[in-house]
């Protein structure tokens, strides 16, 4: 059985996320015996409800989740510590660069498990501070024979 890791920024409703859910459901239905699938997502989201039970889901529960949520979502929770921390991360990313921040946070999640393939299922947006990280995680923090960056364009 081949082990495949999918990495997604978050699983809120959107085209990229819906495409991933459809792919996971197809693999689970048509190739269940061939693949052992893991989904690692930086933040949860409504679409996690649609992930097949056989897919192992790992959701980051630390600062990675905080920066992967929109600032509006962080404000809505009214947690002063998280609001302050998110502002700190924004300033850190502005001063030292978003890639340095992501590298620091992703290091906590480096997977020791070996995969046949690791797939970044979100294309980084280099114009935004906190809309990236999946490519870096697959490239630098996973052990896989094949590493893939899925590209989505409109």
GROMACS .gro file of C-alpha atoms in nm:
model
  154
    1UNK     CA    1   0.000   0.000   0.000
    2UNK     CA    2   0.144   0.337  -0.103
    3UNK     CA    3   0.137   0.618   0.151
    4UNK     CA    4   0.041   0.962   0.020
    5UNK     CA    5   0.043   1.288   0.213
    6UNK     CA    6  -0.168   1.584   0.103
    7UNK     CA    7  -0.093   1.923   0.257
    8UNK     CA    8  -0.357   2.197   0.252
    9UNK     CA    9  -0.357   2.541   0.408
   10UNK     CA   10  -0.715   2.513   0.535
   11UNK     CA   11  -1.035   2.333   0.449
   12UNK     CA   12  -1.286   2.616   0.425
   13UNK     CA   13  -1.525   2.628   0.132
   14UNK     CA   14  -1.340   2.719  -0.187
   15UNK     CA   15  -1.244   2.579  -0.525
   16UNK     CA   16  -0.905   2.437  -0.426
   17UNK     CA   17  -1.044   2.277  -0.113
   18UNK     CA   18  -1.350   2.133  -0.291
   19UNK     CA   19  -1.124   1.986  -0.558
   20UNK     CA   20  -0.916   1.819  -0.288
   21UNK     CA   21  -1.224   1.675  -0.116
   22UNK     CA   22  -1.345   1.536  -0.451
   23UNK     CA   23  -1.004   1.381  -0.520
   24UNK     CA   24  -0.986   1.221  -0.174
   25UNK     CA   25  -1.336   1.079  -0.213
   26UNK     CA   26  -1.249   0.939  -0.557
   27UNK     CA   27  -0.930   0.774  -0.429
   28UNK     CA   28  -1.117   0.635  -0.130
   29UNK     CA   29  -1.393   0.493  -0.350
   30UNK     CA   30  -1.192   0.362  -0.644
   31UNK     CA   31  -0.846   0.286  -0.501
   32UNK     CA   32  -0.900   0.232  -0.129
   33UNK     CA   33  -0.686  -0.082  -0.115
   34UNK     CA   34  -0.393   0.080  -0.298
   35UNK     CA   35  -0.335   0.397  -0.096
   36UNK     CA   36  -0.298   0.500   0.266
   37UNK     CA   37  -0.389   0.870   0.263
   38UNK     CA   38  -0.300   1.139   0.517
   39UNK     CA   39  -0.426   1.497   0.499
   40UNK     CA   40  -0.234   1.761   0.694
   41UNK     CA   41  -0.404   2.098   0.709
   42UNK     CA   42  -0.275   2.413   0.875
   43UNK     CA   43  -0.627   2.507   0.989
   44UNK     CA   44  -0.955   2.322   0.999
   45UNK     CA   45  -1.265   2.419   0.809
   46UNK     CA   46  -1.614   2.314   0.717
   47UNK     CA   47  -1.503   2.079   0.438
   48UNK     CA   48  -1.330   1.846   0.685
   49UNK     CA   49  -1.679   1.700   0.736
   50UNK     CA   50  -1.664   1.567   0.379
   51UNK     CA   51  -1.331   1.387   0.409
   52UNK     CA   52  -1.366   1.005   0.395
   53UNK     CA   53  -1.328   0.829   0.729
   54UNK     CA   54  -1.034   0.623   0.600
   55UNK     CA   55  -0.826   0.936   0.541
   56UNK     CA   56  -0.612   1.023   0.842
   57UNK     CA   57  -0.657   1.395   0.911
   58UNK     CA   58  -0.403   1.601   1.104
   59UNK     CA   59  -0.497   1.962   1.182
   60UNK     CA   60  -0.232   2.197   1.317
   61UNK     CA   61  -0.333   2.324   1.658
   62UNK     CA   62  -0.076   2.592   1.722
   63UNK     CA   63   0.041   2.919   1.577
   64UNK     CA   64   0.029   2.771   1.227
   65UNK     CA   65  -0.348   2.747   1.264
   66UNK     CA   66  -0.357   3.106   1.390
   67UNK     CA   67  -0.182   3.252   1.084
   68UNK     CA   68  -0.380   3.031   0.845
   69UNK     CA   69  -0.706   3.173   0.971
   70UNK     CA   70  -0.814   3.512   0.842
   71UNK     CA   71  -0.756   3.809   1.069
   72UNK     CA   72  -1.134   3.861   1.064
   73UNK     CA   73  -1.179   3.509   1.209
   74UNK     CA   74  -0.919   3.581   1.478
   75UNK     CA   75  -1.098   3.904   1.575
   76UNK     CA   76  -1.435   3.726   1.582
   77UNK     CA   77  -1.311   3.492   1.858
   78UNK     CA   78  -1.240   3.793   2.082
   79UNK     CA   79  -0.936   3.630   2.239
   80UNK     CA   80  -0.697   3.918   2.321
   81UNK     CA   81  -0.395   3.686   2.343
   82UNK     CA   82  -0.456   3.542   1.995
   83UNK     CA   83  -0.525   3.888   1.849
   84UNK     CA   84  -0.200   4.020   1.997
   85UNK     CA   85  -0.009   3.712   1.878
   86UNK     CA   86  -0.148   3.745   1.526
   87UNK     CA   87  -0.041   4.111   1.516
   88UNK     CA   88   0.303   4.006   1.640
   89UNK     CA   89   0.327   3.751   1.356
   90UNK     CA   90   0.226   4.018   1.105
   91UNK     CA   91   0.505   4.245   1.228
   92UNK     CA   92   0.754   3.957   1.237
   93UNK     CA   93   0.667   3.859   0.880
   94UNK     CA   94   0.698   4.222   0.767
   95UNK     CA   95   1.041   4.260   0.924
   96UNK     CA   96   1.203   3.917   0.870
   97UNK     CA   97   0.993   3.786   0.582
   98UNK     CA   98   0.702   3.541   0.575
   99UNK     CA   99   0.922   3.249   0.470
  100UNK     CA  100   1.128   3.284   0.789
  101UNK     CA  101   0.810   3.279   0.997
  102UNK     CA  102   0.672   2.974   0.816
  103UNK     CA  103   1.003   2.789   0.846
  104UNK     CA  104   1.001   2.849   1.221
  105UNK     CA  105   0.640   2.732   1.264
  106UNK     CA  106   0.654   2.438   1.022
  107UNK     CA  107   0.952   2.291   1.202
  108UNK     CA  108   0.715   2.181   1.482
  109UNK     CA  109   0.534   1.955   1.236
  110UNK     CA  110   0.820   1.788   1.048
  111UNK     CA  111   0.686   1.438   0.978
  112UNK     CA  112   0.919   1.147   1.044
  113UNK     CA  113   0.699   0.910   0.847
  114UNK     CA  114   0.811   0.814   0.496
  115UNK     CA  115   0.563   0.866   0.212
  116UNK     CA  116   0.556   0.748  -0.145
  117UNK     CA  117   0.433   1.095  -0.242
  118UNK     CA  118   0.380   1.427  -0.064
  119UNK     CA  119   0.155   1.674  -0.242
  120UNK     CA  120   0.121   2.044  -0.165
  121UNK     CA  121  -0.241   2.107  -0.258
  122UNK     CA  122  -0.235   2.484  -0.239
  123UNK     CA  123  -0.032   2.721  -0.448
  124UNK     CA  124   0.152   2.979  -0.243
  125UNK     CA  125   0.052   3.339  -0.293
  126UNK     CA  126   0.374   3.533  -0.251
  127UNK     CA  127   0.185   3.864  -0.250
  128UNK     CA  128   0.025   3.782   0.084
  129UNK     CA  129   0.201   3.728   0.417
  130UNK     CA  130  -0.002   3.433   0.536
  131UNK     CA  131  -0.116   3.259   0.219
  132UNK     CA  132   0.166   3.014   0.176
  133UNK     CA  133   0.363   2.739   0.346
  134UNK     CA  134   0.232   2.418   0.192
  135UNK     CA  135   0.502   2.406  -0.076
  136UNK     CA  136   0.773   2.471   0.182
  137UNK     CA  137   0.634   2.202   0.411
  138UNK     CA  138   0.634   1.940   0.137
  139UNK     CA  139   0.974   2.045   0.006
  140UNK     CA  140   1.161   2.083   0.334
  141UNK     CA  141   0.970   1.905   0.611
  142UNK     CA  142   0.851   1.574   0.467
  143UNK     CA  143   1.020   1.252   0.369
  144UNK     CA  144   0.882   1.135   0.036
  145UNK     CA  145   1.008   0.967  -0.279
  146UNK     CA  146   0.806   1.211  -0.489
  147UNK     CA  147   0.719   1.568  -0.396
  148UNK     CA  148   0.454   1.755  -0.592
  149UNK     CA  149   0.319   2.111  -0.589
  150UNK     CA  150  -0.036   2.124  -0.725
  151UNK     CA  151  -0.089   2.447  -0.917
  152UNK     CA  152  -0.430   2.612  -0.930
  153UNK     CA  153  -0.500   2.905  -1.157
  154UNK     CA  154  -0.813   3.095  -1.246
   0.00000   0.00000   0.00000
